[in-house]
Amino acid sequence: MTFRILVPDAKIVDARLFDQAGRTGVDFDLTAVSSLDELSDDQVAACDAFCMFSVKPCDDAFIERLERCRLVVRAGVGYDNVDLEACARRGIAVANVPDYGINEVADHALAHMLNMVRGIRLFANRIQNEGIATGWNWQHGVHNRRTYRRRVGIIGLGRIGTAFARRCQGMGMEVWCYDPYLPSGGELAMQVTRAETLEELLGACDIISVHVPLSEETTGLIGKDAIAAMMPGTMLINTARGPVVDIDALYDGLKDGKIECASLDVLPVEPPDPEHPLIKAWLAREPWIDERLTLTPHAAFLSPDAVDDMRNKAIHLIADYLEGKPLKNCVNGQLLADKDRR
Ligand code: NAD
């Protein structure tokens, strides 16, 4: 029996890479669309599994069209763009691939932190923009700080938060975390200080790195109130999901100086709206924000090895399940069980 896996991301996933995975009994319907609406009804109805890399969202209306499908896989960590309940209602399992780029994202968060505290982008800009005569001047380094024994606060001590924590500990930093779902003792195993509330963490650490999933609870977690609770001169890093940081509040926090510098790999809307005041001011290189904000284009996960791992792990997870092996990384198991009980 041959199973059909529909993958609408041929723009980012090369067909040859699928061939190299060497799974027999699996047909890939690899197609390039920019919206799931562009897929034909026959194509959607015929697939046994659906695998999404970047085309989204997988919402109720799309799931309705998945007639044969038994599994939806988000080839990545975040599955905030898949309607888990709608899938469960139709008996479709949902899984993610959480273990392809943990170290890349942790490296990226660290790179953002070091860029801020060592002034890398700032110094390079000054040299290029002002010329050697005035740009070659260490006194431009107004944001430079010592990290040794400095506190860093991690929001969400999961896989990536832990990988980031270990890097910071290796540099001699004092690591704190806020994660209400971390089992008791997790902080002792990691030798980090646990804050019981977000406010406690924000009041104790002036470098903050966000590593939570996007959920109702985490949307806008770093907003006006959180920024008010921060230490003066906080440096903020977000490599998790854009909507976790309210960028209107961030604009105000940077403008009034409460936040000294911010580094974002993710934004609430991607690519960002060039007319949003934060983005507009930064693109225009307004002096108050130019060297205090750094953006990267949702690239924290990126390395050729991570992309290979993401693809291979997704393919093997799907093929194993369709062949009758247990499903790895199921993220709607409880919803499926609730539906079966009803
Ligand atoms: P994870 O599930 O292992 O860890 C998330 C942690 O956040 C968990 O420990 C959880 O208990 C904690 N958490 C949940 N809600 C919280 C809350 N309200 N307050 C504080 N902590 C909370 O996930 P992960 O693999 O470490 O990934 C973290 C996030 O990074 C993902 O959800 C994804 O959105 C993002 N990510 C981004 C990129 C990128 O390229 N920028 C790549 C991969 C992952």
Short mmCIF file of C-alpha atoms and ligand atoms in Angstrom, two decimals:
data_model
loop_
_atom_site.label_atom_id
_atom_site.label_comp_id
_atom_site.label_asym_id
_atom_site.label_seq_id
_atom_site.Cartn_x
_atom_site.Cartn_y
_atom_site.Cartn_z
CA MET A 1 0.00 0.00 0.00
CA THR A 2 1.28 3.46 -0.86
CA PHE A 3 0.56 6.44 1.34
CA ARG A 4 0.30 9.95 0.00
CA ILE A 5 1.81 12.86 1.91
CA LEU A 6 0.80 16.34 0.80
CA VAL A 7 3.50 18.99 1.26
CA PRO A 8 2.60 22.45 -0.04
CA ASP A 9 6.04 23.98 0.56
CA ALA A 10 8.02 23.12 -2.59
CA LYS A 11 9.35 26.70 -2.51
CA ILE A 12 11.42 25.90 0.54
CA VAL A 13 11.73 22.10 0.43
CA ASP A 14 13.52 20.62 -2.55
CA ALA A 15 11.91 17.45 -3.99
CA ARG A 16 15.29 15.72 -4.25
CA LEU A 17 15.69 15.96 -0.52
CA PHE A 18 12.53 13.93 -0.08
CA ASP A 19 13.79 11.30 -2.51
CA GLN A 20 16.98 11.01 -0.47
CA ALA A 21 14.98 10.15 2.63
CA GLY A 22 14.61 6.73 1.03
CA ARG A 23 11.19 5.78 2.38
CA THR A 24 9.39 3.25 0.25
CA GLY A 25 5.60 3.06 0.31
CA VAL A 26 5.30 6.82 0.49
CA ASP A 27 4.34 9.15 -2.34
CA PHE A 28 5.04 12.84 -1.86
CA ASP A 29 2.68 15.31 -3.44
CA LEU A 30 5.14 18.18 -3.24
CA THR A 31 3.65 21.37 -4.54
CA ALA A 32 4.35 25.08 -4.24
CA VAL A 33 1.54 27.35 -3.13
CA SER A 34 1.51 30.53 -1.15
CA SER A 35 -1.90 29.83 0.37
CA LEU A 36 -3.61 26.54 1.18
CA ASP A 37 -6.65 27.81 -0.76
CA GLU A 38 -4.64 27.22 -3.93
CA LEU A 39 -4.61 23.43 -3.39
CA SER A 40 -7.26 21.55 -5.36
CA ASP A 41 -10.03 19.73 -3.49
CA ASP A 42 -8.90 16.40 -5.01
CA GLN A 43 -5.34 16.95 -3.90
CA VAL A 44 -6.40 17.76 -0.34
CA ALA A 45 -9.02 15.01 -0.12
CA ALA A 46 -6.59 12.32 -1.33
CA CYS A 47 -3.76 12.76 1.18
CA ASP A 48 -3.15 10.36 4.07
CA ALA A 49 -1.00 12.92 5.85
CA PHE A 50 -0.45 16.64 5.51
CA CYS A 51 2.91 18.21 6.29
CA MET A 52 3.37 21.98 6.57
CA PHE A 53 6.66 23.80 6.76
CA SER A 54 5.71 27.44 6.30
CA VAL A 55 2.41 27.68 4.37
CA LYS A 56 -0.38 28.27 6.85
CA PRO A 57 -2.79 28.47 8.58
CA CYS A 58 -4.22 24.99 8.85
CA ASP A 59 -7.63 26.17 10.02
CA ASP A 60 -11.08 24.66 10.37
CA ALA A 61 -12.06 25.35 6.75
CA PHE A 62 -8.94 23.63 5.42
CA ILE A 63 -9.20 20.69 7.81
CA GLU A 64 -12.77 20.12 6.62
CA ARG A 65 -11.34 19.28 3.20
CA LEU A 66 -8.90 16.63 4.52
CA GLU A 67 -11.13 13.61 3.86
CA ARG A 68 -8.65 10.71 4.20
CA CYS A 69 -6.01 12.44 6.29
CA ARG A 70 -4.96 10.78 9.58
CA LEU A 71 -2.08 13.05 10.51
CA VAL A 72 -1.12 16.73 10.25
CA VAL A 73 2.53 17.51 10.91
CA ARG A 74 3.93 20.94 11.53
CA ALA A 75 7.53 20.55 10.43
CA GLY A 76 8.83 22.90 13.09
CA VAL A 77 8.34 23.64 16.77
CA GLY A 78 5.44 26.12 16.93
CA TYR A 79 2.01 24.72 16.01
CA ASP A 80 0.03 27.86 16.81
CA ASN A 81 -1.20 27.91 13.21
CA VAL A 82 -2.91 24.53 13.35
CA ASP A 83 -6.44 24.28 14.73
CA LEU A 84 -5.85 21.37 17.12
CA GLU A 85 -9.49 21.06 18.13
CA ALA A 86 -10.77 20.96 14.57
CA CYS A 87 -8.26 18.19 13.81
CA ALA A 88 -9.28 16.21 16.91
CA ARG A 89 -12.97 16.54 16.00
CA ARG A 90 -12.19 14.77 12.74
CA GLY A 91 -9.95 12.20 14.43
CA ILE A 92 -6.78 13.67 12.90
CA ALA A 93 -3.65 13.55 15.05
CA VAL A 94 -1.31 16.56 15.03
CA ALA A 95 2.42 16.32 15.68
CA ASN A 96 5.33 18.74 15.54
CA VAL A 97 9.08 18.39 15.03
CA PRO A 98 10.51 20.11 18.10
CA ASP A 99 14.07 18.81 17.92
CA TYR A 100 15.61 20.10 14.70
CA GLY A 101 17.03 23.50 15.61
CA ILE A 102 17.20 23.85 19.38
CA ASN A 103 20.89 24.71 19.41
CA GLU A 104 20.57 27.06 16.44
CA VAL A 105 17.85 29.10 18.20
CA ALA A 106 19.82 29.14 21.45
CA ASP A 107 22.92 30.29 19.51
CA HIS A 108 20.84 32.97 17.82
CA ALA A 109 19.51 34.29 21.13
CA LEU A 110 23.08 34.29 22.47
CA ALA A 111 24.32 36.07 19.34
CA HIS A 112 21.66 38.76 19.84
CA MET A 113 22.63 39.13 23.48
CA LEU A 114 26.34 39.39 22.69
CA ASN A 115 25.67 41.78 19.83
CA MET A 116 23.95 44.10 22.31
CA VAL A 117 26.42 43.84 25.17
CA ARG A 118 29.49 44.00 22.92
CA GLY A 119 28.08 46.60 20.51
CA ILE A 120 29.06 44.63 17.41
CA ARG A 121 26.52 46.08 15.01
CA LEU A 122 26.88 49.53 16.54
CA PHE A 123 30.66 49.66 16.16
CA ALA A 124 30.60 48.27 12.62
CA ASN A 125 27.92 50.79 11.60
CA ARG A 126 29.85 53.68 13.03
CA ILE A 127 33.03 52.72 11.22
CA GLN A 128 31.20 52.35 7.91
CA ASN A 129 28.91 55.34 8.31
CA GLU A 130 31.23 57.88 9.92
CA GLY A 131 34.47 56.75 8.32
CA ILE A 132 37.66 55.64 10.01
CA ALA A 133 38.57 59.03 11.44
CA THR A 134 35.53 59.33 13.74
CA GLY A 135 34.02 55.84 13.54
CA TRP A 136 37.11 54.03 14.88
CA ASN A 137 36.38 54.93 18.48
CA TRP A 138 35.66 52.54 21.36
CA GLN A 139 33.88 55.36 23.17
CA HIS A 140 30.87 54.82 20.91
CA GLY A 141 30.21 51.62 22.89
CA VAL A 142 27.58 53.10 25.23
CA HIS A 143 25.66 49.83 25.65
CA ASN A 144 28.67 47.62 26.39
CA ARG A 145 28.38 45.61 29.60
CA ARG A 146 30.11 42.85 31.49
CA THR A 147 28.23 39.56 31.37
CA TYR A 148 30.32 37.72 33.97
CA ARG A 149 28.17 37.27 37.09
CA ARG A 150 25.41 39.37 35.48
CA ARG A 151 21.85 38.12 35.81
CA VAL A 152 20.00 36.93 32.75
CA GLY A 153 16.30 36.08 32.95
CA ILE A 154 14.80 33.36 30.78
CA ILE A 155 11.05 33.24 30.21
CA GLY A 156 10.18 29.62 29.38
CA LEU A 157 12.80 27.07 30.47
CA GLY A 158 11.92 24.41 27.89
CA ARG A 159 14.23 22.89 25.29
CA ILE A 160 15.51 26.15 23.80
CA GLY A 161 15.41 28.10 27.06
CA THR A 162 17.53 25.37 28.67
CA ALA A 163 20.02 25.35 25.79
CA PHE A 164 20.31 29.13 26.12
CA ALA A 165 20.68 28.86 29.91
CA ARG A 166 23.57 26.42 29.57
CA ARG A 167 25.38 28.79 27.22
CA CYS A 168 24.92 31.69 29.65
CA GLN A 169 26.11 29.56 32.59
CA GLY A 170 29.19 28.67 30.54
CA MET A 171 29.93 32.38 30.36
CA GLY A 172 29.66 32.75 34.12
CA MET A 173 26.29 34.48 34.10
CA GLU A 174 23.76 34.05 36.90
CA VAL A 175 20.69 32.52 35.27
CA TRP A 176 17.13 33.09 36.46
CA CYS A 177 13.97 31.69 34.94
CA TYR A 178 10.23 32.19 35.00
CA ASP A 179 8.26 29.15 33.89
CA PRO A 180 5.13 28.23 35.89
CA TYR A 181 4.95 24.84 34.16
CA LEU A 182 8.49 23.76 34.97
CA PRO A 183 8.22 20.77 37.34
CA SER A 184 9.40 21.50 40.86
CA GLY A 185 13.12 20.88 41.07
CA GLY A 186 13.73 21.61 37.39
CA GLU A 187 15.46 24.79 38.47
CA LEU A 188 17.68 22.87 40.90
CA ALA A 189 18.70 20.37 38.23
CA MET A 190 19.65 23.28 36.00
CA GLN A 191 21.13 25.33 38.85
CA VAL A 192 19.10 28.39 37.97
CA THR A 193 17.12 30.69 40.27
CA ARG A 194 13.41 30.32 39.83
CA ALA A 195 11.20 33.43 39.94
CA GLU A 196 7.65 32.70 41.05
CA THR A 197 6.19 35.53 39.00
CA LEU A 198 7.06 37.30 35.78
CA GLU A 199 7.34 40.57 37.70
CA GLU A 200 9.89 39.03 40.07
CA LEU A 201 12.04 37.93 37.12
CA LEU A 202 11.74 41.29 35.36
CA GLY A 203 12.62 43.13 38.54
CA ALA A 204 15.73 41.00 39.11
CA CYS A 205 17.37 40.68 35.67
CA ASP A 206 18.21 43.36 33.16
CA ILE A 207 18.81 40.95 30.29
CA ILE A 208 15.66 39.03 29.35
CA SER A 209 15.28 36.31 26.73
CA VAL A 210 11.87 34.97 25.71
CA HIS A 211 11.44 31.24 24.92
CA VAL A 212 7.73 30.49 25.42
CA PRO A 213 5.32 29.02 22.87
CA LEU A 214 2.58 31.24 21.51
CA SER A 215 -0.69 30.67 23.32
CA GLU A 216 -3.58 32.76 24.60
CA GLU A 217 -1.65 33.12 27.82
CA THR A 218 1.60 34.25 26.22
CA THR A 219 0.13 36.62 23.62
CA GLY A 220 1.19 40.11 24.73
CA LEU A 221 3.04 38.65 27.75
CA ILE A 222 5.67 41.33 27.26
CA GLY A 223 3.35 44.32 27.09
CA LYS A 224 2.90 47.63 28.92
CA ASP A 225 2.70 46.09 32.41
CA ALA A 226 5.68 43.80 31.93
CA ILE A 227 7.77 46.66 30.60
CA ALA A 228 6.76 48.78 33.60
CA ALA A 229 8.03 45.94 35.84
CA MET A 230 11.42 45.77 34.06
CA MET A 231 14.67 47.07 35.46
CA PRO A 232 15.76 50.38 33.94
CA GLY A 233 18.00 49.76 30.94
CA THR A 234 16.76 46.24 30.22
CA MET A 235 17.95 44.40 27.14
CA LEU A 236 15.25 42.23 25.59
CA ILE A 237 15.62 39.28 23.21
CA ASN A 238 12.74 37.49 21.50
CA THR A 239 13.41 34.44 19.35
CA ALA A 240 10.13 32.69 20.27
CA ARG A 241 7.00 34.05 18.59
CA GLY A 242 6.26 37.64 17.57
CA PRO A 243 2.93 38.20 19.33
CA VAL A 244 4.51 37.41 22.71
CA VAL A 245 6.03 40.91 22.62
CA ASP A 246 3.61 43.79 22.09
CA ILE A 247 5.58 46.01 19.74
CA ASP A 248 3.49 49.11 20.50
CA ALA A 249 4.54 48.78 24.13
CA LEU A 250 8.11 48.01 23.03
CA TYR A 251 8.13 51.22 20.97
CA ASP A 252 7.16 53.20 24.09
CA GLY A 253 9.66 51.29 26.24
CA LEU A 254 12.51 52.05 23.85
CA LYS A 255 11.40 55.64 23.37
CA ASP A 256 11.29 56.43 27.09
CA GLY A 257 14.54 54.55 27.72
CA LYS A 258 13.16 51.85 30.05
CA ILE A 259 14.35 49.34 27.50
CA GLU A 260 17.90 50.06 26.47
CA CYS A 261 18.12 47.68 23.52
CA ALA A 262 15.92 45.02 21.94
CA SER A 263 16.68 42.20 19.52
CA LEU A 264 13.81 40.47 17.76
CA ASP A 265 13.92 37.51 15.42
CA VAL A 266 10.14 37.31 15.34
CA LEU A 267 7.40 39.91 14.96
CA PRO A 268 3.63 39.83 15.38
CA VAL A 269 3.23 40.18 11.61
CA GLU A 270 5.90 38.72 9.34
CA PRO A 271 7.23 40.32 7.27
CA PRO A 272 6.48 43.36 9.40
CA ASP A 273 4.37 46.29 8.31
CA PRO A 274 6.88 49.01 7.27
CA GLU A 275 4.36 51.61 8.44
CA HIS A 276 4.27 50.36 12.04
CA PRO A 277 5.88 53.17 14.12
CA LEU A 278 8.59 50.86 15.52
CA ILE A 279 9.54 49.47 12.12
CA LYS A 280 9.19 52.81 10.38
CA ALA A 281 11.50 54.58 12.83
CA TRP A 282 14.06 51.76 12.59
CA LEU A 283 13.96 51.57 8.79
CA ALA A 284 14.41 55.33 8.66
CA ARG A 285 17.41 54.87 10.97
CA GLU A 286 16.10 57.46 13.37
CA PRO A 287 19.03 58.04 15.76
CA TRP A 288 17.08 57.21 18.94
CA ILE A 289 16.36 53.65 17.76
CA ASP A 290 18.85 52.81 15.01
CA GLU A 291 21.50 51.26 17.22
CA ARG A 292 19.15 50.02 19.96
CA LEU A 293 16.97 47.68 17.93
CA THR A 294 18.19 44.70 15.92
CA LEU A 295 15.89 42.64 13.73
CA THR A 296 16.53 39.30 12.06
CA PRO A 297 13.96 37.74 9.70
CA HIS A 298 12.68 34.74 11.71
CA ALA A 299 15.96 33.01 10.96
CA ALA A 300 16.95 31.76 14.42
CA PHE A 301 16.39 28.12 13.40
CA LEU A 302 18.49 28.38 10.30
CA SER A 303 21.43 26.18 9.37
CA PRO A 304 21.63 23.62 6.56
CA ASP A 305 21.86 20.88 9.20
CA ALA A 306 18.73 22.09 10.96
CA VAL A 307 16.77 22.22 7.70
CA ASP A 308 17.91 18.67 6.90
CA ASP A 309 16.90 17.50 10.36
CA MET A 310 13.53 19.24 10.12
CA ARG A 311 12.72 17.55 6.82
CA ASN A 312 14.06 14.11 7.71
CA LYS A 313 12.46 13.99 11.12
CA ALA A 314 9.11 15.08 9.66
CA ILE A 315 9.21 12.46 6.90
CA HIS A 316 10.20 9.59 9.17
CA LEU A 317 7.67 10.59 11.83
CA ILE A 318 4.86 10.58 9.23
CA ALA A 319 5.92 7.40 7.44
CA ASP A 320 6.38 5.51 10.74
CA TYR A 321 2.89 6.48 11.89
CA LEU A 322 1.20 5.60 8.60
CA GLU A 323 2.94 2.22 8.77
CA GLY A 324 1.43 1.58 12.20
CA LYS A 325 4.20 2.62 14.61
CA PRO A 326 3.41 4.87 17.59
CA LEU A 327 3.17 8.58 16.83
CA LYS A 328 5.98 10.77 18.10
CA ASN A 329 5.39 14.34 19.35
CA CYS A 330 1.60 14.24 19.27
CA VAL A 331 0.34 17.66 20.43
CA ASN A 332 -3.43 17.05 20.43
CA GLY A 333 -3.48 13.68 22.23
CA GLN A 334 -5.68 14.94 25.07
CA LEU A 335 -8.21 16.43 22.63
CA LEU A 336 -8.33 13.16 20.68
CA ALA A 337 -8.84 11.18 23.90
CA ASP A 338 -11.62 13.57 25.01
CA LYS A 339 -13.35 13.11 21.68
CA ASP A 340 -13.13 9.30 21.96
CA ARG A 341 -14.61 9.40 25.47
CA ARG A 342 -17.65 11.39 24.28
P1 NAD B 1 9.27 24.03 24.78
O1 NAD B 1 7.86 23.62 24.72
O2 NAD B 1 10.32 22.99 24.99
O3 NAD B 1 9.49 25.15 25.90
C1 NAD B 1 8.58 26.17 26.16
C2 NAD B 1 8.59 26.46 27.65
O4 NAD B 1 7.75 27.58 27.89
C3 NAD B 1 8.05 25.29 28.49
O5 NAD B 1 8.97 24.94 29.49
C4 NAD B 1 6.75 25.85 29.07
O6 NAD B 1 6.49 25.35 30.36
C5 NAD B 1 7.05 27.34 29.11
N1 NAD B 1 5.85 28.16 29.16
C6 NAD B 1 4.65 27.95 28.59
N2 NAD B 1 3.80 28.94 28.90
C7 NAD B 1 4.49 29.80 29.68
C8 NAD B 1 4.16 31.03 30.31
N3 NAD B 1 2.95 31.57 30.21
N4 NAD B 1 5.12 31.65 31.01
C9 NAD B 1 6.37 31.13 31.14
N5 NAD B 1 6.73 29.96 30.58
C10 NAD B 1 5.81 29.31 29.85
O7 NAD B 1 9.53 24.83 23.43
P2 NAD B 1 10.94 25.10 22.74
O8 NAD B 1 11.28 23.96 21.84
O9 NAD B 1 11.92 25.52 23.78
O10 NAD B 1 10.56 26.31 21.80
C11 NAD B 1 10.16 27.56 22.36
C12 NAD B 1 9.55 28.42 21.26
O11 NAD B 1 10.58 28.86 20.37
C13 NAD B 1 8.59 27.63 20.36
O12 NAD B 1 7.29 27.59 20.85
C14 NAD B 1 8.66 28.36 19.05
O13 NAD B 1 7.55 29.22 18.94
C15 NAD B 1 9.96 29.16 19.13
N6 NAD B 1 10.87 28.83 18.04
C16 NAD B 1 11.32 29.83 17.26
C17 NAD B 1 12.19 29.54 16.23
C18 NAD B 1 12.75 30.64 15.36
O14 NAD B 1 13.29 30.35 14.29
N7 NAD B 1 12.69 31.89 15.79
C19 NAD B 1 12.57 28.22 15.98
C20 NAD B 1 12.11 27.22 16.81
C21 NAD B 1 11.25 27.54 17.86
#
